[in-house]
Amino acid sequence: MDTLFSHATVVTMDESMHIYTDGFVGITGGRIAYVGKNPPPEGGKPRKIIDAAGMVLMPGLINCHTHLPMTILRGCADDYDLQTWLTQHIFPREDRLDDRCVKAAALLGIAECLQFGVTSVSEMYDHVGAIAEAAAESGIKANISRGTTMFIGDDFDFETFPACRELAAAREKWDGYDSGRLRIEAAIHAEYTSTHQLWDAVSEYCINEGVRLQVHLSETENEHSSCLEKYGLTPAEVLDCHHVFDVPAVAAHCVWLSESDMKLLAKRKVSAVHCPVSNLKLASGVADVPAMVRAGMNVALGTDGTASNNNLDLFEEIKYAALLAKEKHHDPTALAAPAALMMATVCGARAQGREAECGMIKTGMDADLILLDFTRPHLMPCHNVLSSLAYSARGGDVVMTMVRGRILYAEGKFPTIDLSAVVKDLAEYAMPRVFHPEEQEAKS
Amino acid sequence: MDTLFSHATVVTMDESMHIYTDGFVGITGGRIAYVGKNPPPEGGKPRKIIDAAGMVLMPGLINCHTHLPMTILRGCADDYDLQTWLTQHIFPREDRLDDRCVKAAALLGIAECLQFGVTSVSEMYDHVGAIAEAAAESGIKANISRGTTMFIGDDFDFETFPACRELAAAREKWDGYDSGRLRIEAAIHAEYTSTHQLWDAVSEYCINEGVRLQVHLSETENEHSSCLEKYGLTPAEVLDCHHVFDVPAVAAHCVWLSESDMKLLAKRKVSAVHCPVSNLKLASGVADVPAMVRAGMNVALGTDGTASNNNLDLFEEIKYAALLAKEKHHDPTALAAPAALMMATVCGARAQGREAECGMIKTGMDADLILLDFTRPHLMPCHNVLSSLAYSARGGDVVMTMVRGRILYAEGKFPTIDLSAVVKDLAEYAMPRVFHPEEQEAKS
């Protein structure tokens, strides 16, 4: 046995929601080898023992929708209306990103994820090669997709379309990297930023190649109703007509789904990713999570990017999800703590196609684990650990993050990320390039 | 000069919202003696220099509505409907609290407040003497009120009514303690838990004695409409008829105020205290903060008690307030970061009657200050410090809390609170008494 956690409150998130109040979890070869309320037989002979008294050990969280490199834009444009935000502040700056900027910004985002107990992310952006490099070096798990857009008048050929070429190249280099730690997926940015030629081509590619897909779906009322006007179909319906959901897919936001959309997506086994903080911040609305669950959909959680949040703290999303559901349904019993925690763990694993390997503490699964310090005032007393995790805890309470048995964050340090080098590169290269291009031009 | 903070990003929250990016703040005799972008003249000759490079220095936050001793009930009863929650889980346990339980639980709550950067609280509960002792010992500022209730059939005489006697006794012992650090106020729990005899008597007492008042107001739709049915008046109107708002008052929640209520309360200079997390958790609704502000009301922030939150993190409330306002008004520009931060600082000071002494970093004001560590991944890069404070930061980012120049929290430690003794007393005395009374009886 490589590592043994002792005396932890173990929140397994397994099918019976077992909780061990003075429990032991043993790890061998990056996998969970033992879970129990007693020490393992013959002590397990671990090479390392982590005394977790006063701590909660739980599965690492899974952030199912983000745009990691947007850390570089964190707080640069808040409290604007959506059009001004996008067209004047976000797009012009994103256009100036290159691979080096993206890698540094992604590493900063990954550090934040690890510090806050996230062990796997689903990512949609461009420069996916740079993001994959960052994920590969850091040790985090990631399902990385290349967001594709296409407008009427674009000539379209999958083989030559830049975004699709980038997708194909990234798949070749990175898909399955490190025994599946990294996966490359396809993405259609959204219905309203693309046309049927793209949908047909991407869905055909995914079906032929066995590739999963990510898409933004019905995020705003305007998007949803404009689609109805244009096609007489909802975004979910029109994409489904073009076989987009014939492969495992993840739909972010799902704020304005109709009831029949939910039934359709449930039938197609599309996972929704609820991003409550981003939805509120951009005044997009509040997705109806209980209704989606009732319709049979798997609903996971995501932070979206840091330009509309502005952090990557999935514990924050857990609480927002639970509280907003109670308000939306005028029912304090709606989306209770256990369900909210499931969204961030088992449901996230299912959305990523990783349900066999993570999301629970169970023998045979990957040791993707986090420890939280429950000796802090706001986590005492602990009458109900699931309540405390959902309603009191925050990402900042995480003191250790481990992926496949490897510690990627502990005691304020990141063994796999040189954070000061990343910050320096952002400050000296990336931010001037993105925010002060006129000075860059003057220099050259 | 006693203390000099150097090289901080100083967020003054003053009338011009001055921010110094490499600033200096000097303290003498518990007051702010210097604020500037250069070191003080002749170096100030401070006895202690705190190098705050990479940190943000701002005014301590003011939590304008809480029930500190409810920390003992944290997480014991979540995700229930309101009636079950109150009648089966909260009230029976509260009935078993004594002064010793309340003091320990209040000290735990105060520790949490200090750890999260709160330097002053407005409190409503009973056993106010015990709470005052806790506040006195800890060094925090507090406006403490005795929540009074009265039901038809109660005989009423102010001099002998237990809650009012407790109020009078607490005022005599604690009001103005330590040069006004503690203040004792009156409180009417709510319109629906009392009758006009109480309102008349308490308002008369407050007017005669110059005492401020706290009240829960229009928290739920049921409360608001039941009052209209009973009296033909809203809760605000009926209390106003009985002169309750003839003294400076603070009204918590204000979720269901009518437009004319807002005008009335603005005219009476009643401060509202917005408690967004609690309101969502109990499915009470979302108060219309922009409308209250437009009507001329001062609106502060509060956490309510930890049984309906479940933490005392006012940074969390800041973000919820901003985001919920955007959603409620379908407007991403609503309640922007500066306004949300003002609610937790200057507006809170105004609500407490402390606007001359705290809420801003300004020479002459009390040195009620907090430091946040901005070298953490989620706070980098910092394009806009007010955005970062509102949308990225959390209570856990506070690394130092100071009240009147005295450090009450730093580096994980509480110089004025023996936290392990408090936790021990809660575990060995208070929790058995409150949660296992049958075992207590068996023993005796």
mmCIF file with all atom_site columns, C-alpha atoms in Angstrom, chain B residues 12-82:
data_model
loop_
_atom_site.group_PDB
_atom_site.id
_atom_site.type_symbol
_atom_site.label_atom_id
_atom_site.label_alt_id
_atom_site.label_comp_id
_atom_site.label_asym_id
_atom_site.label_entity_id
_atom_site.label_seq_id
_atom_site.pdbx_PDB_ins_code
_atom_site.Cartn_x
_atom_site.Cartn_y
_atom_site.Cartn_z
_atom_site.occupancy
_atom_site.B_iso_or_equiv
_atom_site.pdbx_formal_charge
_atom_site.auth_seq_id
_atom_site.auth_comp_id
_atom_site.auth_asym_id
_atom_site.auth_atom_id
_atom_site.pdbx_PDB_model_num
ATOM 1  C CA . THR B 1 12 ? -10.406 52.973 1.550  1.00 0.00 ? 12 THR B CA 1
ATOM 2  C CA . MET B 1 13 ? -14.161 52.774 0.773  1.00 0.00 ? 13 MET B CA 1
ATOM 3  C CA . ASP B 1 14 ? -14.101 56.536 1.372  1.00 0.00 ? 14 ASP B CA 1
ATOM 4  C CA . GLU B 1 15 ? -16.424 59.013 -0.328 1.00 0.00 ? 15 GLU B CA 1
ATOM 5  C CA . SER B 1 16 ? -14.228 59.064 -3.461 1.00 0.00 ? 16 SER B CA 1
ATOM 6  C CA . MET B 1 17 ? -13.463 55.344 -3.262 1.00 0.00 ? 17 MET B CA 1
ATOM 7  C CA . HIS B 1 18 ? -9.729  56.054 -3.163 1.00 0.00 ? 18 HIS B CA 1
ATOM 8  C CA . ILE B 1 19 ? -7.533  53.058 -3.824 1.00 0.00 ? 19 ILE B CA 1
ATOM 9  C CA . TYR B 1 20 ? -3.786  53.224 -3.216 1.00 0.00 ? 20 TYR B CA 1
ATOM 10 C CA . THR B 1 21 ? -1.929  50.501 -5.046 1.00 0.00 ? 21 THR B CA 1
ATOM 11 C CA . ASP B 1 22 ? 1.275   50.671 -3.010 1.00 0.00 ? 22 ASP B CA 1
ATOM 12 C CA . GLY B 1 23 ? -0.047  52.450 0.000  1.00 0.00 ? 23 GLY B CA 1
ATOM 13 C CA . PHE B 1 24 ? 0.630   53.160 3.640  1.00 0.00 ? 24 PHE B CA 1
ATOM 14 C CA . VAL B 1 25 ? -1.751  53.277 6.584  1.00 0.00 ? 25 VAL B CA 1
ATOM 15 C CA . GLY B 1 26 ? -0.571  54.325 10.027 1.00 0.00 ? 26 GLY B CA 1
ATOM 16 C CA . ILE B 1 27 ? -2.313  53.734 13.342 1.00 0.00 ? 27 ILE B CA 1
ATOM 17 C CA . THR B 1 28 ? -1.941  55.577 16.607 1.00 0.00 ? 28 THR B CA 1
ATOM 18 C CA . GLY B 1 29 ? -3.965  54.961 19.751 1.00 0.00 ? 29 GLY B CA 1
ATOM 19 C CA . GLY B 1 30 ? -6.379  52.623 17.973 1.00 0.00 ? 30 GLY B CA 1
ATOM 20 C CA . ARG B 1 31 ? -7.215  55.226 15.314 1.00 0.00 ? 31 ARG B CA 1
ATOM 21 C CA . ILE B 1 32 ? -6.119  55.740 11.735 1.00 0.00 ? 32 ILE B CA 1
ATOM 22 C CA . ALA B 1 33 ? -3.492  58.446 11.821 1.00 0.00 ? 33 ALA B CA 1
ATOM 23 C CA . TYR B 1 34 ? -2.229  58.339 8.237  1.00 0.00 ? 34 TYR B CA 1
ATOM 24 C CA . VAL B 1 35 ? -3.384  57.148 4.809  1.00 0.00 ? 35 VAL B CA 1
ATOM 25 C CA . GLY B 1 36 ? -1.329  57.766 1.698  1.00 0.00 ? 36 GLY B CA 1
ATOM 26 C CA . LYS B 1 37 ? 0.550   56.505 -1.308 1.00 0.00 ? 37 LYS B CA 1
ATOM 27 C CA . ASN B 1 38 ? 3.878   57.467 0.220  1.00 0.00 ? 38 ASN B CA 1
ATOM 28 C CA . PRO B 1 39 ? 5.383   56.525 3.569  1.00 0.00 ? 39 PRO B CA 1
ATOM 29 C CA . PRO B 1 40 ? 4.311   58.917 6.334  1.00 0.00 ? 40 PRO B CA 1
ATOM 30 C CA . PRO B 1 41 ? 6.503   61.961 6.983  1.00 0.00 ? 41 PRO B CA 1
ATOM 31 C CA . GLU B 1 42 ? 9.753   61.101 8.730  1.00 0.00 ? 42 GLU B CA 1
ATOM 32 C CA . GLY B 1 43 ? 8.760   57.462 8.422  1.00 0.00 ? 43 GLY B CA 1
ATOM 33 C CA . GLY B 1 44 ? 6.148   57.892 11.168 1.00 0.00 ? 44 GLY B CA 1
ATOM 34 C CA . LYS B 1 45 ? 8.514   56.102 13.592 1.00 0.00 ? 45 LYS B CA 1
ATOM 35 C CA . PRO B 1 46 ? 6.110   53.176 13.998 1.00 0.00 ? 46 PRO B CA 1
ATOM 36 C CA . ARG B 1 47 ? 6.685   50.637 16.722 1.00 0.00 ? 47 ARG B CA 1
ATOM 37 C CA . LYS B 1 48 ? 5.536   47.878 14.396 1.00 0.00 ? 48 LYS B CA 1
ATOM 38 C CA . ILE B 1 49 ? 5.603   47.650 10.608 1.00 0.00 ? 49 ILE B CA 1
ATOM 39 C CA . ILE B 1 50 ? 3.411   45.166 8.788  1.00 0.00 ? 50 ILE B CA 1
ATOM 40 C CA . ASP B 1 51 ? 4.694   44.566 5.274  1.00 0.00 ? 51 ASP B CA 1
ATOM 41 C CA . ALA B 1 52 ? 1.475   44.151 3.308  1.00 0.00 ? 52 ALA B CA 1
ATOM 42 C CA . ALA B 1 53 ? 2.977   43.688 -0.147 1.00 0.00 ? 53 ALA B CA 1
ATOM 43 C CA . GLY B 1 54 ? 0.709   41.445 -2.205 1.00 0.00 ? 54 GLY B CA 1
ATOM 44 C CA . MET B 1 55 ? -2.167  42.123 0.175  1.00 0.00 ? 55 MET B CA 1
ATOM 45 C CA . VAL B 1 56 ? -5.289  44.203 0.195  1.00 0.00 ? 56 VAL B CA 1
ATOM 46 C CA . LEU B 1 57 ? -6.041  46.352 3.236  1.00 0.00 ? 57 LEU B CA 1
ATOM 47 C CA . MET B 1 58 ? -9.658  47.390 3.631  1.00 0.00 ? 58 MET B CA 1
ATOM 48 C CA . PRO B 1 59 ? -12.146 48.339 6.336  1.00 0.00 ? 59 PRO B CA 1
ATOM 49 C CA . GLY B 1 60 ? -13.425 45.474 8.462  1.00 0.00 ? 60 GLY B CA 1
ATOM 50 C CA . LEU B 1 61 ? -16.794 44.192 7.367  1.00 0.00 ? 61 LEU B CA 1
ATOM 51 C CA . ILE B 1 62 ? -19.969 44.819 9.332  1.00 0.00 ? 62 ILE B CA 1
ATOM 52 C CA . ASN B 1 63 ? -22.439 41.958 9.699  1.00 0.00 ? 63 ASN B CA 1
ATOM 53 C CA . CYS B 1 64 ? -25.690 43.754 10.425 1.00 0.00 ? 64 CYS B CA 1
ATOM 54 C CA . HIS B 1 65 ? -27.899 40.797 11.257 1.00 0.00 ? 65 HIS B CA 1
ATOM 55 C CA . THR B 1 66 ? -26.990 37.620 13.011 1.00 0.00 ? 66 THR B CA 1
ATOM 56 C CA . HIS B 1 67 ? -27.812 35.267 15.873 1.00 0.00 ? 67 HIS B CA 1
ATOM 57 C CA . LEU B 1 68 ? -24.329 34.231 16.935 1.00 0.00 ? 68 LEU B CA 1
ATOM 58 C CA . PRO B 1 69 ? -25.209 31.479 19.419 1.00 0.00 ? 69 PRO B CA 1
ATOM 59 C CA . MET B 1 70 ? -26.936 29.558 16.664 1.00 0.00 ? 70 MET B CA 1
ATOM 60 C CA . THR B 1 71 ? -23.521 28.184 15.717 1.00 0.00 ? 71 THR B CA 1
ATOM 61 C CA . ILE B 1 72 ? -24.443 25.364 18.087 1.00 0.00 ? 72 ILE B CA 1
ATOM 62 C CA . LEU B 1 73 ? -27.275 24.457 15.719 1.00 0.00 ? 73 LEU B CA 1
ATOM 63 C CA . ARG B 1 74 ? -25.184 24.685 12.538 1.00 0.00 ? 74 ARG B CA 1
ATOM 64 C CA . GLY B 1 75 ? -26.286 21.971 10.110 1.00 0.00 ? 75 GLY B CA 1
ATOM 65 C CA . CYS B 1 76 ? -28.479 20.144 12.619 1.00 0.00 ? 76 CYS B CA 1
ATOM 66 C CA . ALA B 1 77 ? -31.594 20.646 10.542 1.00 0.00 ? 77 ALA B CA 1
ATOM 67 C CA . ASP B 1 78 ? -31.159 21.486 6.887  1.00 0.00 ? 78 ASP B CA 1
ATOM 68 C CA . ASP B 1 79 ? -33.442 21.017 3.916  1.00 0.00 ? 79 ASP B CA 1
ATOM 69 C CA . TYR B 1 80 ? -36.670 20.965 5.935  1.00 0.00 ? 80 TYR B CA 1
ATOM 70 C CA . ASP B 1 81 ? -39.758 23.066 5.330  1.00 0.00 ? 81 ASP B CA 1
ATOM 71 C CA . LEU B 1 82 ? -39.927 26.173 7.496  1.00 0.00 ? 82 LEU B CA 1
#
